[in-house]
Amino acid sequence: MPIDPTLPYDDTNIFAKILRGEIPAKKVYEDDWSFAFEDINPQAEVHTLVIPKGRYVSWDDFSAKASAEEIAGFVRAVGEVARAKGLVEPGYRLMANIGAHGGQEVPHLHVHIFGGQPLGAMIAPR
Ligand code: AMP
C-alpha cells in the first residue's frame, strides 16, 4: 500500500524501528547522518537502501526541511556506499520513490542503490 507523503512522520514505521535497533537489518554503512542496509527483497544483484537518521517521510519532506549538514551528509553517504560496493566503474542507479505514483511503501526517506548488473529500462513501459 503506497503511503501518503504529506502525513506527519510516523515513528512506528519499519525503518524507524531499524534505526532504533528494534528489528534487525544487514547494515552496510553508518555515520552521524545516515544508515545503509541491504534491501530485504532485492530487485538486483546489488540493492542497498540508504536512509537519513532524521525523521523525514520522503524526499519531499527532506529536501524542504533538512539542514544543509543533513543533506550534505546524506548525499555523501549514498556516494560512499556506492563506491564501497565497487559500483562506480560499472555504473549503478539511484531511486527515491515518493507517494502513490512513486510507489513509496515505507514512510521514511530511503534511496535505493541498484547495481551489479545491467539495469534495463528506466521505468516500466506504459
Ligand atoms: P519503497 O517502495 O521505495 O518504499 O521501498 C521500500 C523497500 O523497503 C522495498 O524495496 C522493501 O523490500 C524494503 N524493505 C521493507 N522492509 C524491509 C526491512 N525490514 N529490511 C530491509 N528492507 C526492507
mmCIF file with all atom_site columns, C-alpha atoms and ligand atoms in Angstrom:
data_model
loop_
_atom_site.group_PDB
_atom_site.id
_atom_site.type_symbol
_atom_site.label_atom_id
_atom_site.label_alt_id
_atom_site.label_comp_id
_atom_site.label_asym_id
_atom_site.label_entity_id
_atom_site.label_seq_id
_atom_site.pdbx_PDB_ins_code
_atom_site.Cartn_x
_atom_site.Cartn_y
_atom_site.Cartn_z
_atom_site.occupancy
_atom_site.B_iso_or_equiv
_atom_site.pdbx_formal_charge
_atom_site.auth_seq_id
_atom_site.auth_comp_id
_atom_site.auth_asym_id
_atom_site.auth_atom_id
_atom_site.pdbx_PDB_model_num
ATOM   1   C CA  . MET A 1 1   ? 0.000  0.000  0.000   1.00 0.00 ? 1   MET A CA  1
ATOM   2   C CA  . PRO A 1 2   ? 1.634  3.300  -1.026  1.00 0.00 ? 2   PRO A CA  1
ATOM   3   C CA  . ILE A 1 3   ? 1.961  5.873  1.725   1.00 0.00 ? 3   ILE A CA  1
ATOM   4   C CA  . ASP A 1 4   ? 0.708  9.463  1.801   1.00 0.00 ? 4   ASP A CA  1
ATOM   5   C CA  . PRO A 1 5   ? 3.892  11.595 1.800   1.00 0.00 ? 5   PRO A CA  1
ATOM   6   C CA  . THR A 1 6   ? 2.000  14.615 3.165   1.00 0.00 ? 6   THR A CA  1
ATOM   7   C CA  . LEU A 1 7   ? 1.245  12.926 6.523   1.00 0.00 ? 7   LEU A CA  1
ATOM   8   C CA  . PRO A 1 8   ? 3.414  13.692 9.571   1.00 0.00 ? 8   PRO A CA  1
ATOM   9   C CA  . TYR A 1 9   ? 6.337  11.368 10.324  1.00 0.00 ? 9   TYR A CA  1
ATOM   10  C CA  . ASP A 1 10  ? 5.244  8.068  11.899  1.00 0.00 ? 10  ASP A CA  1
ATOM   11  C CA  . ASP A 1 11  ? 7.726  6.809  14.500  1.00 0.00 ? 11  ASP A CA  1
ATOM   12  C CA  . THR A 1 12  ? 6.336  3.274  14.206  1.00 0.00 ? 12  THR A CA  1
ATOM   13  C CA  . ASN A 1 13  ? 7.491  2.824  10.587  1.00 0.00 ? 13  ASN A CA  1
ATOM   14  C CA  . ILE A 1 14  ? 9.799  -0.118 9.920   1.00 0.00 ? 14  ILE A CA  1
ATOM   15  C CA  . PHE A 1 15  ? 12.884 1.954  9.093   1.00 0.00 ? 15  PHE A CA  1
ATOM   16  C CA  . ALA A 1 16  ? 12.475 3.945  12.326  1.00 0.00 ? 16  ALA A CA  1
ATOM   17  C CA  . LYS A 1 17  ? 12.481 0.582  14.122  1.00 0.00 ? 17  LYS A CA  1
ATOM   18  C CA  . ILE A 1 18  ? 15.654 -0.437 12.273  1.00 0.00 ? 18  ILE A CA  1
ATOM   19  C CA  . LEU A 1 19  ? 17.326 2.852  13.278  1.00 0.00 ? 19  LEU A CA  1
ATOM   20  C CA  . ARG A 1 20  ? 16.362 2.242  16.914  1.00 0.00 ? 20  ARG A CA  1
ATOM   21  C CA  . GLY A 1 21  ? 17.740 -1.312 16.713  1.00 0.00 ? 21  GLY A CA  1
ATOM   22  C CA  . GLU A 1 22  ? 14.304 -2.807 17.436  1.00 0.00 ? 22  GLU A CA  1
ATOM   23  C CA  . ILE A 1 23  ? 14.373 -5.019 14.360  1.00 0.00 ? 23  ILE A CA  1
ATOM   24  C CA  . PRO A 1 24  ? 17.444 -6.414 12.608  1.00 0.00 ? 24  PRO A CA  1
ATOM   25  C CA  . ALA A 1 25  ? 18.936 -5.210 9.346   1.00 0.00 ? 25  ALA A CA  1
ATOM   26  C CA  . LYS A 1 26  ? 22.007 -6.160 7.355   1.00 0.00 ? 26  LYS A CA  1
ATOM   27  C CA  . LYS A 1 27  ? 23.960 -2.961 7.962   1.00 0.00 ? 27  LYS A CA  1
ATOM   28  C CA  . VAL A 1 28  ? 26.480 -1.885 5.352   1.00 0.00 ? 28  VAL A CA  1
ATOM   29  C CA  . TYR A 1 29  ? 27.307 1.680  6.440   1.00 0.00 ? 29  TYR A CA  1
ATOM   30  C CA  . GLU A 1 30  ? 26.622 4.174  9.216   1.00 0.00 ? 30  GLU A CA  1
ATOM   31  C CA  . ASP A 1 31  ? 27.733 7.695  10.042  1.00 0.00 ? 31  ASP A CA  1
ATOM   32  C CA  . ASP A 1 32  ? 26.362 10.650 12.012  1.00 0.00 ? 32  ASP A CA  1
ATOM   33  C CA  . TRP A 1 33  ? 23.669 11.400 9.440   1.00 0.00 ? 33  TRP A CA  1
ATOM   34  C CA  . SER A 1 34  ? 22.897 8.202  7.613   1.00 0.00 ? 34  SER A CA  1
ATOM   35  C CA  . PHE A 1 35  ? 22.427 4.454  7.819   1.00 0.00 ? 35  PHE A CA  1
ATOM   36  C CA  . ALA A 1 36  ? 22.587 1.921  4.960   1.00 0.00 ? 36  ALA A CA  1
ATOM   37  C CA  . PHE A 1 37  ? 21.399 -1.667 4.866   1.00 0.00 ? 37  PHE A CA  1
ATOM   38  C CA  . GLU A 1 38  ? 20.540 -4.382 2.383   1.00 0.00 ? 38  GLU A CA  1
ATOM   39  C CA  . ASP A 1 39  ? 17.013 -4.445 0.989   1.00 0.00 ? 39  ASP A CA  1
ATOM   40  C CA  . ILE A 1 40  ? 15.120 -7.452 2.352   1.00 0.00 ? 40  ILE A CA  1
ATOM   41  C CA  . ASN A 1 41  ? 13.657 -8.232 -1.089  1.00 0.00 ? 41  ASN A CA  1
ATOM   42  C CA  . PRO A 1 42  ? 16.450 -7.382 -3.548  1.00 0.00 ? 42  PRO A CA  1
ATOM   43  C CA  . GLN A 1 43  ? 15.441 -6.392 -7.082  1.00 0.00 ? 43  GLN A CA  1
ATOM   44  C CA  . ALA A 1 44  ? 19.009 -6.530 -8.464  1.00 0.00 ? 44  ALA A CA  1
ATOM   45  C CA  . GLU A 1 45  ? 22.365 -8.145 -7.646  1.00 0.00 ? 45  GLU A CA  1
ATOM   46  C CA  . VAL A 1 46  ? 23.071 -5.101 -5.502  1.00 0.00 ? 46  VAL A CA  1
ATOM   47  C CA  . HIS A 1 47  ? 20.073 -3.495 -3.807  1.00 0.00 ? 47  HIS A CA  1
ATOM   48  C CA  . THR A 1 48  ? 21.011 -1.362 -0.845  1.00 0.00 ? 48  THR A CA  1
ATOM   49  C CA  . LEU A 1 49  ? 18.942 1.262  0.959   1.00 0.00 ? 49  LEU A CA  1
ATOM   50  C CA  . VAL A 1 50  ? 20.376 4.463  2.402   1.00 0.00 ? 50  VAL A CA  1
ATOM   51  C CA  . ILE A 1 51  ? 18.290 6.419  4.904   1.00 0.00 ? 51  ILE A CA  1
ATOM   52  C CA  . PRO A 1 52  ? 18.859 9.628  6.848   1.00 0.00 ? 52  PRO A CA  1
ATOM   53  C CA  . LYS A 1 53  ? 18.834 9.267  10.630  1.00 0.00 ? 53  LYS A CA  1
ATOM   54  C CA  . GLY A 1 54  ? 16.464 12.246 10.854  1.00 0.00 ? 54  GLY A CA  1
ATOM   55  C CA  . ARG A 1 55  ? 12.685 11.919 10.878  1.00 0.00 ? 55  ARG A CA  1
ATOM   56  C CA  . TYR A 1 56  ? 11.813 12.607 7.222   1.00 0.00 ? 56  TYR A CA  1
ATOM   57  C CA  . VAL A 1 57  ? 8.874  10.992 5.454   1.00 0.00 ? 57  VAL A CA  1
ATOM   58  C CA  . SER A 1 58  ? 10.135 11.359 1.914   1.00 0.00 ? 58  SER A CA  1
ATOM   59  C CA  . TRP A 1 59  ? 12.488 13.144 -0.436  1.00 0.00 ? 59  TRP A CA  1
ATOM   60  C CA  . ASP A 1 60  ? 9.947  15.960 -0.489  1.00 0.00 ? 60  ASP A CA  1
ATOM   61  C CA  . ASP A 1 61  ? 9.996  16.356 3.307   1.00 0.00 ? 61  ASP A CA  1
ATOM   62  C CA  . PHE A 1 62  ? 13.793 16.037 3.452   1.00 0.00 ? 62  PHE A CA  1
ATOM   63  C CA  . SER A 1 63  ? 14.537 18.489 0.651   1.00 0.00 ? 63  SER A CA  1
ATOM   64  C CA  . ALA A 1 64  ? 12.187 21.044 2.215   1.00 0.00 ? 64  ALA A CA  1
ATOM   65  C CA  . LYS A 1 65  ? 13.132 20.711 5.895   1.00 0.00 ? 65  LYS A CA  1
ATOM   66  C CA  . ALA A 1 66  ? 16.529 19.065 6.422   1.00 0.00 ? 66  ALA A CA  1
ATOM   67  C CA  . SER A 1 67  ? 19.534 21.183 7.370   1.00 0.00 ? 67  SER A CA  1
ATOM   68  C CA  . ALA A 1 68  ? 22.363 21.747 4.908   1.00 0.00 ? 68  ALA A CA  1
ATOM   69  C CA  . GLU A 1 69  ? 24.521 19.455 7.071   1.00 0.00 ? 69  GLU A CA  1
ATOM   70  C CA  . GLU A 1 70  ? 21.965 16.652 6.974   1.00 0.00 ? 70  GLU A CA  1
ATOM   71  C CA  . ILE A 1 71  ? 21.546 16.972 3.212   1.00 0.00 ? 71  ILE A CA  1
ATOM   72  C CA  . ALA A 1 72  ? 25.273 17.035 2.556   1.00 0.00 ? 72  ALA A CA  1
ATOM   73  C CA  . GLY A 1 73  ? 25.858 14.116 4.929   1.00 0.00 ? 73  GLY A CA  1
ATOM   74  C CA  . PHE A 1 74  ? 23.147 12.024 3.321   1.00 0.00 ? 74  PHE A CA  1
ATOM   75  C CA  . VAL A 1 75  ? 24.232 12.707 -0.265  1.00 0.00 ? 75  VAL A CA  1
ATOM   76  C CA  . ARG A 1 76  ? 27.819 11.854 0.644   1.00 0.00 ? 76  ARG A CA  1
ATOM   77  C CA  . ALA A 1 77  ? 26.709 8.637  2.350   1.00 0.00 ? 77  ALA A CA  1
ATOM   78  C CA  . VAL A 1 78  ? 24.884 7.478  -0.782  1.00 0.00 ? 78  VAL A CA  1
ATOM   79  C CA  . GLY A 1 79  ? 28.022 8.070  -2.851  1.00 0.00 ? 79  GLY A CA  1
ATOM   80  C CA  . GLU A 1 80  ? 30.221 6.396  -0.234  1.00 0.00 ? 80  GLU A CA  1
ATOM   81  C CA  . VAL A 1 81  ? 28.114 3.234  -0.170  1.00 0.00 ? 81  VAL A CA  1
ATOM   82  C CA  . ALA A 1 82  ? 28.103 3.004  -3.976  1.00 0.00 ? 82  ALA A CA  1
ATOM   83  C CA  . ARG A 1 83  ? 31.889 3.452  -4.081  1.00 0.00 ? 83  ARG A CA  1
ATOM   84  C CA  . ALA A 1 84  ? 32.429 0.875  -1.319  1.00 0.00 ? 84  ALA A CA  1
ATOM   85  C CA  . LYS A 1 85  ? 30.383 -1.617 -3.318  1.00 0.00 ? 85  LYS A CA  1
ATOM   86  C CA  . GLY A 1 86  ? 32.512 -1.046 -6.421  1.00 0.00 ? 86  GLY A CA  1
ATOM   87  C CA  . LEU A 1 87  ? 29.633 0.324  -8.442  1.00 0.00 ? 87  LEU A CA  1
ATOM   88  C CA  . VAL A 1 88  ? 31.171 3.449  -9.941  1.00 0.00 ? 88  VAL A CA  1
ATOM   89  C CA  . GLU A 1 89  ? 33.045 1.928  -12.856 1.00 0.00 ? 89  GLU A CA  1
ATOM   90  C CA  . PRO A 1 90  ? 30.276 -0.487 -13.973 1.00 0.00 ? 90  PRO A CA  1
ATOM   91  C CA  . GLY A 1 91  ? 27.583 2.041  -13.149 1.00 0.00 ? 91  GLY A CA  1
ATOM   92  C CA  . TYR A 1 92  ? 24.524 1.988  -10.951 1.00 0.00 ? 92  TYR A CA  1
ATOM   93  C CA  . ARG A 1 93  ? 21.106 3.538  -10.419 1.00 0.00 ? 93  ARG A CA  1
ATOM   94  C CA  . LEU A 1 94  ? 19.607 5.582  -7.595  1.00 0.00 ? 94  LEU A CA  1
ATOM   95  C CA  . MET A 1 95  ? 15.896 5.701  -6.909  1.00 0.00 ? 95  MET A CA  1
ATOM   96  C CA  . ALA A 1 96  ? 13.761 7.518  -4.370  1.00 0.00 ? 96  ALA A CA  1
ATOM   97  C CA  . ASN A 1 97  ? 10.049 6.744  -4.542  1.00 0.00 ? 97  ASN A CA  1
ATOM   98  C CA  . ILE A 1 98  ? 7.658  9.410  -3.311  1.00 0.00 ? 98  ILE A CA  1
ATOM   99  C CA  . GLY A 1 99  ? 3.984  8.792  -2.558  1.00 0.00 ? 99  GLY A CA  1
ATOM   100 C CA  . ALA A 1 100 ? 1.407  6.858  -4.559  1.00 0.00 ? 100 ALA A CA  1
ATOM   101 C CA  . HIS A 1 101 ? 2.678  7.471  -8.093  1.00 0.00 ? 101 HIS A CA  1
ATOM   102 C CA  . GLY A 1 102 ? 6.220  6.705  -6.965  1.00 0.00 ? 102 GLY A CA  1
ATOM   103 C CA  . GLY A 1 103 ? 5.080  3.513  -5.222  1.00 0.00 ? 103 GLY A CA  1
ATOM   104 C CA  . GLN A 1 104 ? 6.550  4.504  -1.842  1.00 0.00 ? 104 GLN A CA  1
ATOM   105 C CA  . GLU A 1 105 ? 5.768  1.826  0.759   1.00 0.00 ? 105 GLU A CA  1
ATOM   106 C CA  . VAL A 1 106 ? 7.811  2.936  3.767   1.00 0.00 ? 106 VAL A CA  1
ATOM   107 C CA  . PRO A 1 107 ? 7.246  6.463  5.153   1.00 0.00 ? 107 PRO A CA  1
ATOM   108 C CA  . HIS A 1 108 ? 10.896 7.209  5.987   1.00 0.00 ? 108 HIS A CA  1
ATOM   109 C CA  . LEU A 1 109 ? 13.037 8.631  3.175   1.00 0.00 ? 109 LEU A CA  1
ATOM   110 C CA  . HIS A 1 110 ? 15.172 5.961  1.537   1.00 0.00 ? 110 HIS A CA  1
ATOM   111 C CA  . VAL A 1 111 ? 17.327 5.982  -1.554  1.00 0.00 ? 111 VAL A CA  1
ATOM   112 C CA  . HIS A 1 112 ? 17.612 2.663  -3.337  1.00 0.00 ? 112 HIS A CA  1
ATOM   113 C CA  . ILE A 1 113 ? 21.031 1.842  -4.809  1.00 0.00 ? 113 ILE A CA  1
ATOM   114 C CA  . PHE A 1 114 ? 20.731 -0.724 -7.604  1.00 0.00 ? 114 PHE A CA  1
ATOM   115 C CA  . GLY A 1 115 ? 23.726 -2.254 -9.359  1.00 0.00 ? 115 GLY A CA  1
ATOM   116 C CA  . GLY A 1 116 ? 25.834 -5.280 -10.094 1.00 0.00 ? 116 GLY A CA  1
ATOM   117 C CA  . GLN A 1 117 ? 24.119 -5.918 -13.438 1.00 0.00 ? 117 GLN A CA  1
ATOM   118 C CA  . PRO A 1 118 ? 22.674 -4.007 -16.401 1.00 0.00 ? 118 PRO A CA  1
ATOM   119 C CA  . LEU A 1 119 ? 19.526 -2.407 -15.029 1.00 0.00 ? 119 LEU A CA  1
ATOM   120 C CA  . GLY A 1 120 ? 17.324 -2.210 -18.099 1.00 0.00 ? 120 GLY A CA  1
ATOM   121 C CA  . ALA A 1 121 ? 14.665 0.373  -18.807 1.00 0.00 ? 121 ALA A CA  1
ATOM   122 C CA  . MET A 1 122 ? 14.494 3.436  -16.596 1.00 0.00 ? 122 MET A CA  1
ATOM   123 C CA  . ILE A 1 123 ? 10.838 2.777  -15.697 1.00 0.00 ? 123 ILE A CA  1
ATOM   124 C CA  . ALA A 1 124 ? 8.258  0.119  -16.518 1.00 0.00 ? 124 ALA A CA  1
ATOM   125 C CA  . PRO A 1 125 ? 6.756  0.530  -20.003 1.00 0.00 ? 125 PRO A CA  1
ATOM   126 C CA  . ARG A 1 126 ? 3.429  2.372  -20.044 1.00 0.00 ? 126 ARG A CA  1
HETATM 127 P P1  . AMP B 2 .   ? 9.675  1.793  -1.459  1.00 0.00 ? 1   AMP B P1  1
HETATM 128 O O1  . AMP B 2 .   ? 8.639  1.107  -2.314  1.00 0.00 ? 1   AMP B O1  1
HETATM 129 O O2  . AMP B 2 .   ? 10.534 2.743  -2.246  1.00 0.00 ? 1   AMP B O2  1
HETATM 130 O O3  . AMP B 2 .   ? 9.043  2.435  -0.237  1.00 0.00 ? 1   AMP B O3  1
HETATM 131 O O4  . AMP B 2 .   ? 10.665 0.662  -0.987  1.00 0.00 ? 1   AMP B O4  1
HETATM 132 C C1  . AMP B 2 .   ? 10.597 0.036  0.270   1.00 0.00 ? 1   AMP B C1  1
HETATM 133 C C2  . AMP B 2 .   ? 11.691 -1.004 0.263   1.00 0.00 ? 1   AMP B C2  1
HETATM 134 O O5  . AMP B 2 .   ? 11.923 -1.414 1.590   1.00 0.00 ? 1   AMP B O5  1
HETATM 135 C C3  . AMP B 2 .   ? 11.343 -2.277 -0.535  1.00 0.00 ? 1   AMP B C3  1
HETATM 136 O O6  . AMP B 2 .   ? 12.325 -2.476 -1.551  1.00 0.00 ? 1   AMP B O6  1
HETATM 137 C C4  . AMP B 2 .   ? 11.352 -3.371 0.531   1.00 0.00 ? 1   AMP B C4  1
HETATM 138 O O7  . AMP B 2 .   ? 11.835 -4.600 0.042   1.00 0.00 ? 1   AMP B O7  1
HETATM 139 C C5  . AMP B 2 .   ? 12.249 -2.766 1.585   1.00 0.00 ? 1   AMP B C5  1
HETATM 140 N N1  . AMP B 2 .   ? 12.038 -3.258 2.946   1.00 0.00 ? 1   AMP B N1  1
HETATM 141 C C6  . AMP B 2 .   ? 10.876 -3.360 3.619   1.00 0.00 ? 1   AMP B C6  1
HETATM 142 N N2  . AMP B 2 .   ? 11.072 -3.825 4.850   1.00 0.00 ? 1   AMP B N2  1
HETATM 143 C C7  . AMP B 2 .   ? 12.404 -4.018 4.970   1.00 0.00 ? 1   AMP B C7  1
HETATM 144 C C8  . AMP B 2 .   ? 13.258 -4.480 6.014   1.00 0.00 ? 1   AMP B C8  1
HETATM 145 N N3  . AMP B 2 .   ? 12.765 -4.853 7.207   1.00 0.00 ? 1   AMP B N3  1
HETATM 146 N N4  . AMP B 2 .   ? 14.589 -4.545 5.802   1.00 0.00 ? 1   AMP B N4  1
HETATM 147 C C9  . AMP B 2 .   ? 15.095 -4.190 4.594   1.00 0.00 ? 1   AMP B C9  1
HETATM 148 N N5  . AMP B 2 .   ? 14.351 -3.722 3.573   1.00 0.00 ? 1   AMP B N5  1
HETATM 149 C C10 . AMP B 2 .   ? 13.031 -3.645 3.756   1.00 0.00 ? 1   AMP B C10 1
#
